[in-house]
Structures are given as structure tokens and as C-alpha cells.
PDB file of C-alpha atoms in Angstrom:
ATOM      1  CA  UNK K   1      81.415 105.949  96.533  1.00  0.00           C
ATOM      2  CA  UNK K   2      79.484 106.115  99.433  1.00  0.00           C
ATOM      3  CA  UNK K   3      80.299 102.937 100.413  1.00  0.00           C
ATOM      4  CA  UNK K   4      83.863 103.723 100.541  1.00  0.00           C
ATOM      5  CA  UNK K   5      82.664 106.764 102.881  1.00  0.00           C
ATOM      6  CA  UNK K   6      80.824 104.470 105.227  1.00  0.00           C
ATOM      7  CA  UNK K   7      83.767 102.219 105.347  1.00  0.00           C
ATOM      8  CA  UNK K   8      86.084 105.250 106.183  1.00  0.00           C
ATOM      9  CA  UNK K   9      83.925 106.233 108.672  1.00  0.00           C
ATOM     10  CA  UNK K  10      83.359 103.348 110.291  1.00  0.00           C
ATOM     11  CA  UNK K  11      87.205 103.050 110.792  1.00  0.00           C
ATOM     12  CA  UNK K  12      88.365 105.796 111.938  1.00  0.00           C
ATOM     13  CA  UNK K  13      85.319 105.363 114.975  1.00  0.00           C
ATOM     14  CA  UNK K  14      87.832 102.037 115.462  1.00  0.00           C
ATOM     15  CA  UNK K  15      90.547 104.011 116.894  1.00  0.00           C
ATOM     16  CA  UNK K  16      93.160 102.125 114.398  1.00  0.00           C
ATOM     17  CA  UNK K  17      95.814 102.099 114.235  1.00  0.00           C
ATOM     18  CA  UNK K  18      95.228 100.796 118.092  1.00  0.00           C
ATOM     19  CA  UNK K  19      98.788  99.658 120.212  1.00  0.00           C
ATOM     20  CA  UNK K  20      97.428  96.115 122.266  1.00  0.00           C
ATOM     21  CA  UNK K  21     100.390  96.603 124.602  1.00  0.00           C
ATOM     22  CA  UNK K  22     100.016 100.448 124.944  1.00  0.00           C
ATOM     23  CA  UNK K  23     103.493 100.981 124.009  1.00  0.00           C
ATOM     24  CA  UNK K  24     102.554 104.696 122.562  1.00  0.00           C
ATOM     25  CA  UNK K  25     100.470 105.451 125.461  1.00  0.00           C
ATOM     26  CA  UNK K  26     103.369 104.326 127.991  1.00  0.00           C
ATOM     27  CA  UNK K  27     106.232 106.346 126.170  1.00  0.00           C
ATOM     28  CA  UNK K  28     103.531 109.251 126.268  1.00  0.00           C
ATOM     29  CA  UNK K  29     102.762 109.204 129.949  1.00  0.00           C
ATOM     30  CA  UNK K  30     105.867 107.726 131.654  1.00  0.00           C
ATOM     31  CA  UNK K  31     107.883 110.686 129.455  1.00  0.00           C
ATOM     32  CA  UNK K  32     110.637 107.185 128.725  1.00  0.00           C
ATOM     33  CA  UNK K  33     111.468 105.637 125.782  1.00  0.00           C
ATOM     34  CA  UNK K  34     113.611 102.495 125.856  1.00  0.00           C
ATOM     35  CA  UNK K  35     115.922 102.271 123.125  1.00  0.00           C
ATOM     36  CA  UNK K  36     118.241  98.903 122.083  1.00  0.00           C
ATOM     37  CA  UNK K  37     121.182 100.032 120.052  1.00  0.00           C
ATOM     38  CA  UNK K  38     122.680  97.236 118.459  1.00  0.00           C
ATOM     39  CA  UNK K  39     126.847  97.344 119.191  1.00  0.00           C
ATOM     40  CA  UNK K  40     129.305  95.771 116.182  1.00  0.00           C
ATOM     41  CA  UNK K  41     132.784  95.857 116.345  1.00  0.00           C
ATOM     42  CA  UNK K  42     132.504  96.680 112.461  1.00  0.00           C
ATOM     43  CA  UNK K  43     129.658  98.317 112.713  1.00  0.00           C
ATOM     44  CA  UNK K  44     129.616 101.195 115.165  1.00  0.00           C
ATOM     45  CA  UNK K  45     125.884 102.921 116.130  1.00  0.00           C
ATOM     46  CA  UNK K  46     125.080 105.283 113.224  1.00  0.00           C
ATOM     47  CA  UNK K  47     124.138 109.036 112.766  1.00  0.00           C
ATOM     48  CA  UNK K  48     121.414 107.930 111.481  1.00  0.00           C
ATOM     49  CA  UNK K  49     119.777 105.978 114.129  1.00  0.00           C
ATOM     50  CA  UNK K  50     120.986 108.997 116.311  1.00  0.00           C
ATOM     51  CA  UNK K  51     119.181 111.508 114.791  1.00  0.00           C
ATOM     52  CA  UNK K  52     115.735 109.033 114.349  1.00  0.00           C
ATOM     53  CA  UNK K  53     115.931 108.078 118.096  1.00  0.00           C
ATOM     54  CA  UNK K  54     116.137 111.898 119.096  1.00  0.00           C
ATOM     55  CA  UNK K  55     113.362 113.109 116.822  1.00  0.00           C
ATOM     56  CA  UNK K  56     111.094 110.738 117.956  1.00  0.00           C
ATOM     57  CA  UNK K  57     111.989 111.349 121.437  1.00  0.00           C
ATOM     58  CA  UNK K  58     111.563 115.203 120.836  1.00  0.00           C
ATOM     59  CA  UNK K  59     108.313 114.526 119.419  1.00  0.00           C
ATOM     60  CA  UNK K  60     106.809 112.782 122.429  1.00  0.00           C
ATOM     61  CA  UNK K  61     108.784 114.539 124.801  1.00  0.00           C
ATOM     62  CA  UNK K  62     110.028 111.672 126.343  1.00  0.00           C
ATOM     63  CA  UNK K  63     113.871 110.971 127.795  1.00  0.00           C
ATOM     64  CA  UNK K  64     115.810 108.153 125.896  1.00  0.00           C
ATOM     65  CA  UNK K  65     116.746 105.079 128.280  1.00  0.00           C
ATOM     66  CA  UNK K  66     119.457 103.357 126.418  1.00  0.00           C
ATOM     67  CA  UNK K  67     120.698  99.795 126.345  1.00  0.00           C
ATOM     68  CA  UNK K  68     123.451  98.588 124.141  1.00  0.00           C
ATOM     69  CA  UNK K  69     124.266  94.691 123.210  1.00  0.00           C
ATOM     70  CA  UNK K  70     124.043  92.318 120.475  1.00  0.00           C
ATOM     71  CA  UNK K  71     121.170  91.827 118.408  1.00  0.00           C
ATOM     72  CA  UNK K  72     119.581  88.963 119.891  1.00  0.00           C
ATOM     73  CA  UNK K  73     119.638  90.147 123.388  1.00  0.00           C
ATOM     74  CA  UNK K  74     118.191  93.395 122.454  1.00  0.00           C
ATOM     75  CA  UNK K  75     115.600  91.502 120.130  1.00  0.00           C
ATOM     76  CA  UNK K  76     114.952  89.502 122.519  1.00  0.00           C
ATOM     77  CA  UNK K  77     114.475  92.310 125.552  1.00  0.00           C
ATOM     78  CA  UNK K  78     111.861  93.741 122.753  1.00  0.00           C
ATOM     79  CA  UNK K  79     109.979  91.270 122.454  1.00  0.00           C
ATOM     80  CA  UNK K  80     109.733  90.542 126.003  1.00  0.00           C
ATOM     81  CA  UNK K  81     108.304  93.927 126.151  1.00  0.00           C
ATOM     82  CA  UNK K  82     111.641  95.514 128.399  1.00  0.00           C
ATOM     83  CA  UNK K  83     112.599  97.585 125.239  1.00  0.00           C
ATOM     84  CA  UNK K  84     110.139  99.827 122.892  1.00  0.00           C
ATOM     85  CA  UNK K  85     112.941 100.167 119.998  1.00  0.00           C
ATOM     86  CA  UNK K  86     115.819  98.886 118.648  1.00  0.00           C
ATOM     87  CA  UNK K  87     118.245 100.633 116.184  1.00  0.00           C
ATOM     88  CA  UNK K  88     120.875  99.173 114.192  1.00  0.00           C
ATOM     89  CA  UNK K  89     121.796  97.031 110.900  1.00  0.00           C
ATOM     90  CA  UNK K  90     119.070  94.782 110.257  1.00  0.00           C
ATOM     91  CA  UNK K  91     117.590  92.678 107.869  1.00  0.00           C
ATOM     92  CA  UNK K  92     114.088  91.782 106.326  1.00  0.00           C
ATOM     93  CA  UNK K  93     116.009  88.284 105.920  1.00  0.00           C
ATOM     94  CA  UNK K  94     116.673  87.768 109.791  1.00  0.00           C
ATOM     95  CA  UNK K  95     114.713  85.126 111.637  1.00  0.00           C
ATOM     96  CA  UNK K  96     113.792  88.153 113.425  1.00  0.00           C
ATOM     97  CA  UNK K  97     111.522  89.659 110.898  1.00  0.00           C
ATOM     98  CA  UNK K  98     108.656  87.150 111.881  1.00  0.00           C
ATOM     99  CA  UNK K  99     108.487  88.185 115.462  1.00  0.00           C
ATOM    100  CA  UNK K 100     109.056  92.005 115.467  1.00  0.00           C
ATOM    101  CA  UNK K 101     108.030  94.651 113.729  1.00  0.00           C
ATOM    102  CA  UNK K 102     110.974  95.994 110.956  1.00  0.00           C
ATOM    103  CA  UNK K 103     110.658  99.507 110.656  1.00  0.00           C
ATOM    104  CA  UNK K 104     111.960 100.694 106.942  1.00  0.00           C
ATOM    105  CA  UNK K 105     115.730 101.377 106.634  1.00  0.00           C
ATOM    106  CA  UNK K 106     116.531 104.747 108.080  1.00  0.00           C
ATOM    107  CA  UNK K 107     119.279 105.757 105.118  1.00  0.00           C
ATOM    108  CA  UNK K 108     118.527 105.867 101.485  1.00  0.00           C
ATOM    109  CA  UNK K 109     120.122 103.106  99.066  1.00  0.00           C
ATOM    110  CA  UNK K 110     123.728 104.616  98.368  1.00  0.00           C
ATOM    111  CA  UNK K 111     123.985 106.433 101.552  1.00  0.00           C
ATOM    112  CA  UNK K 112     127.113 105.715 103.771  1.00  0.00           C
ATOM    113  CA  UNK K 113     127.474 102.518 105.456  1.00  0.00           C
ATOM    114  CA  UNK K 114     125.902 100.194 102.784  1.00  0.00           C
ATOM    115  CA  UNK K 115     124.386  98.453 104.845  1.00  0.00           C
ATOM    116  CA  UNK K 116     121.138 100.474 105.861  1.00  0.00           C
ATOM    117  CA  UNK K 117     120.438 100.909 109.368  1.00  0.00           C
ATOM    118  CA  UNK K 118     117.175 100.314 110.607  1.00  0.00           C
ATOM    119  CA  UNK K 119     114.548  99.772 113.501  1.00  0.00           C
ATOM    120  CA  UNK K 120     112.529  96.925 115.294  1.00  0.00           C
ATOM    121  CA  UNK K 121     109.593  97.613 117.132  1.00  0.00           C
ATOM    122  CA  UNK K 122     107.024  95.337 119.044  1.00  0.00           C
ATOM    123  CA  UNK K 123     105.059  93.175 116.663  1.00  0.00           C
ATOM    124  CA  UNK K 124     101.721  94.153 116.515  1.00  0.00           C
ATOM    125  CA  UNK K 125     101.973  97.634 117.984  1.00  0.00           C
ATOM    126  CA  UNK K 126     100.388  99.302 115.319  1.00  0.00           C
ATOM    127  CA  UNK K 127     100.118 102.826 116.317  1.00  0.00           C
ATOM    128  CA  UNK K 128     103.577 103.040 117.440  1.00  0.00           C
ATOM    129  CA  UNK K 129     104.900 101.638 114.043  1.00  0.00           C
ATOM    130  CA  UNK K 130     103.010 103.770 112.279  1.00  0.00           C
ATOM    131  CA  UNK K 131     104.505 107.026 114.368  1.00  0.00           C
ATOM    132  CA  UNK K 132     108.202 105.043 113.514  1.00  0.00           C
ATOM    133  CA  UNK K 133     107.760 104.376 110.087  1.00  0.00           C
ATOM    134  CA  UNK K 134     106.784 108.296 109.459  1.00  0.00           C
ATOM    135  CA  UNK K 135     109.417 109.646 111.131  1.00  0.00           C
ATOM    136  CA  UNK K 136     112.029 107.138 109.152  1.00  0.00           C
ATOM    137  CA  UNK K 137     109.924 107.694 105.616  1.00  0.00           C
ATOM    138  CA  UNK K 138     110.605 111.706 106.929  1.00  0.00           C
ATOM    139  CA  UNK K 139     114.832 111.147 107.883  1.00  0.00           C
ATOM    140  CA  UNK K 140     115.287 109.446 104.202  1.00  0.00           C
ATOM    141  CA  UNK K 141     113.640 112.922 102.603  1.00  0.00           C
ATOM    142  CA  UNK K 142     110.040 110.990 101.620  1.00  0.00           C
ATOM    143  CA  UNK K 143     111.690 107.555  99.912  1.00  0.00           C
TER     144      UNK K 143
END
């Protein structure tokens, strides 16, 4: 037991989660977040993502700088660091998944379209993810 207190302890004087590229910080303090939203012809931009990129965007009281384009572009603009999120229909099964972080779908299984929308973030941007993957477990009612 105390072990596991120690342990505790000694983690949370690690500041983790911890964001290497400061993404968090830089949403926080330039009051911009810089949002990909992936474009389909069969597949317009969902409520979903909508209402996920505006809560988290009320929460850190930052403006929403939007790009639209197709999925590699906008993956790609993440990961070069030009773009702190990216909404749309995406899978765990994309080449993607290796090089950015996927974000848990943002509508339940059943919901309206089938295919559940979801959210990339920069790999390795822990405290950020963390923030986006609370607010989606939060949109899909705790699931």
C-alpha cells in the first residue's frame, strides 16, 4: 500500500501527463485552436465533431481557426505541427493510426452516420489527448 502511495506521489511531482510540443500551453496562451475538418463528398462534417470542436474551444477559451481538405493533407498539416486537431471519419485501421494520436469516436455505436466520427491529435501530446479524449468520453454520455 504504501508503495503504491509513494509511486502516486512521485508522479504526480512529474507533471504527467506533460505535452513535448506544448500544444496545450499554445492553444492556452495564443487563445487559437487549429482545427482540420476532414471534407467528403459522401460524408459531409458532422454535428458531432461540431459540437466537440466548440466545447473544447469554450473550455480553453480559445477561437477556432479552421482548415478543411482531405484527410491526408490535414494529417499531414498535423503532424507537421500547422494543425492541433483534426475531426472527421477515421479509422484505428488507417496507416495513420501509427503517427497520430486517434482520439475515441465522438458518436456512440448505432448513432447516425455509421461510420463514427472521430479526432487526431499530435502523437505524443499527452496532456492535450488526455483533455480530448475527456471531452469525447463526455459528448458520447460516459461510453
Amino acid at each position: 500500500m504504501r508503495f503504491f502511495l509513494v509511486f502516486a506521489l512521485l508522479l504526480a511531482g512529474c507533471g504527467l501527463p506533460r505535452d513535448p510540443d506544448e500544444t496545450l500551453k499554445h492553444i492556452r496562451e495564443d487563445k487559437i485552436m487549429r482545427v482540420g475538418a476532414i471534407e467528403r463528398a459522401d460524408r459531409p462534417t458532422g454535428a458531432a465533431e461540431a459540437v466537440f470542436v466548440r466545447r473544447i474551444a469554450d473550455r480553453l477559451d480559445a477561437r477556432v481557426a479552421l482548415r478543411t481538405g482531405d484527410t491526408e493533407r490535414l494529417l499531414e498539416a498535423l503532424k507537421a505541427g500547422e494543425l492541433d486537431l483534426v475531426v472527421g471519419p477515421l479509422s484505428r485501421k488507417s496507416p495513420w493510426a501509427a503517427e497520430v494520436a486517434l482520439i475515441d469516436p465522438l458518436t456512440k455505436e448505432g448513432d447516425t452516420p455509421p461510420l463514427p466520427f472521430s479526432a487526431a491529435a499530435p502523437a505524443g501530446e499527452n496532456a492535450w489527448v488526455s483533455l480530448l479524449e475527456a471531452e469525447a468520453r463526455d459528448l458520447r454520455g460516459g461510453a
